[in-house]
Amino acid sequence: MVMRWCLRRYAAAKARADAGMATAEYAMGTLAACAFAAVLYKVVTGGAVDEALRSVIGKALDGQF
């Protein structure tokens, strides 16, 4: 009986301790996603990517049917 009580208390304490970790993990994931989006935005708005996209679109529009 005491053993069951101890196990339940341990499980409850462990669940409370892990609750904050999920929030911290979500925060780190959100920060990483925002950083990745910022880097991707800088790459896409850069000159090389812009020129490549214009070239691809220009070739597609000038194609013979």
PDB file of N, CA and C in Angstrom, residues 30-44:
ATOM      1  N   THR A  30      10.077  27.350 -31.782  1.00  0.00           N
ATOM      2  CA  THR A  30       9.558  28.569 -32.397  1.00  0.00           C
ATOM      3  C   THR A  30      10.689  29.524 -32.755  1.00  0.00           C
ATOM      4  N   LEU A  31      11.643  29.680 -31.853  1.00  0.00           N
ATOM      5  CA  LEU A  31      12.792  30.546 -32.145  1.00  0.00           C
ATOM      6  C   LEU A  31      13.592  30.021 -33.333  1.00  0.00           C
ATOM      7  N   ALA A  32      13.788  28.721 -33.386  1.00  0.00           N
ATOM      8  CA  ALA A  32      14.529  28.134 -34.502  1.00  0.00           C
ATOM      9  C   ALA A  32      13.782  28.323 -35.814  1.00  0.00           C
ATOM     10  N   ALA A  33      12.471  28.167 -35.795  1.00  0.00           N
ATOM     11  CA  ALA A  33      11.676  28.355 -37.011  1.00  0.00           C
ATOM     12  C   ALA A  33      11.731  29.805 -37.478  1.00  0.00           C
ATOM     13  N   CYS A  34      11.677  30.742 -36.560  1.00  0.00           N
ATOM     14  CA  CYS A  34      11.761  32.166 -36.925  1.00  0.00           C
ATOM     15  C   CYS A  34      13.135  32.506 -37.492  1.00  0.00           C
ATOM     16  N   ALA A  35      14.179  31.959 -36.896  1.00  0.00           N
ATOM     17  CA  ALA A  35      15.523  32.206 -37.404  1.00  0.00           C
ATOM     18  C   ALA A  35      15.676  31.630 -38.807  1.00  0.00           C
ATOM     19  N   PHE A  36      15.161  30.425 -39.025  1.00  0.00           N
ATOM     20  CA  PHE A  36      15.224  29.807 -40.340  1.00  0.00           C
ATOM     21  C   PHE A  36      14.437  30.630 -41.367  1.00  0.00           C
ATOM     22  N   ALA A  37      13.274  31.144 -40.964  1.00  0.00           N
ATOM     23  CA  ALA A  37      12.467  31.970 -41.865  1.00  0.00           C
ATOM     24  C   ALA A  37      13.203  33.260 -42.227  1.00  0.00           C
ATOM     25  N   ALA A  38      13.894  33.853 -41.265  1.00  0.00           N
ATOM     26  CA  ALA A  38      14.645  35.077 -41.539  1.00  0.00           C
ATOM     27  C   ALA A  38      15.787  34.813 -42.517  1.00  0.00           C
ATOM     28  N   VAL A  39      16.502  33.720 -42.328  1.00  0.00           N
ATOM     29  CA  VAL A  39      17.595  33.368 -43.241  1.00  0.00           C
ATOM     30  C   VAL A  39      17.048  33.072 -44.632  1.00  0.00           C
ATOM     31  N   LEU A  40      15.959  32.318 -44.694  1.00  0.00           N
ATOM     32  CA  LEU A  40      15.345  32.001 -45.980  1.00  0.00           C
ATOM     33  C   LEU A  40      14.867  33.252 -46.694  1.00  0.00           C
ATOM     34  N   TYR A  41      14.300  34.192 -45.958  1.00  0.00           N
ATOM     35  CA  TYR A  41      13.852  35.464 -46.548  1.00  0.00           C
ATOM     36  C   TYR A  41      15.025  36.234 -47.139  1.00  0.00           C
ATOM     37  N   LYS A  42      16.129  36.282 -46.409  1.00  0.00           N
ATOM     38  CA  LYS A  42      17.316  36.990 -46.909  1.00  0.00           C
ATOM     39  C   LYS A  42      17.860  36.329 -48.177  1.00  0.00           C
ATOM     40  N   VAL A  43      17.839  34.998 -48.217  1.00  0.00           N
ATOM     41  CA  VAL A  43      18.343  34.283 -49.386  1.00  0.00           C
ATOM     42  C   VAL A  43      17.431  34.523 -50.584  1.00  0.00           C
ATOM     43  N   VAL A  44      16.125  34.421 -50.365  1.00  0.00           N
ATOM     44  CA  VAL A  44      15.176  34.555 -51.473  1.00  0.00           C
ATOM     45  C   VAL A  44      15.150  35.979 -52.007  1.00  0.00           C
TER      46      VAL A  44
END
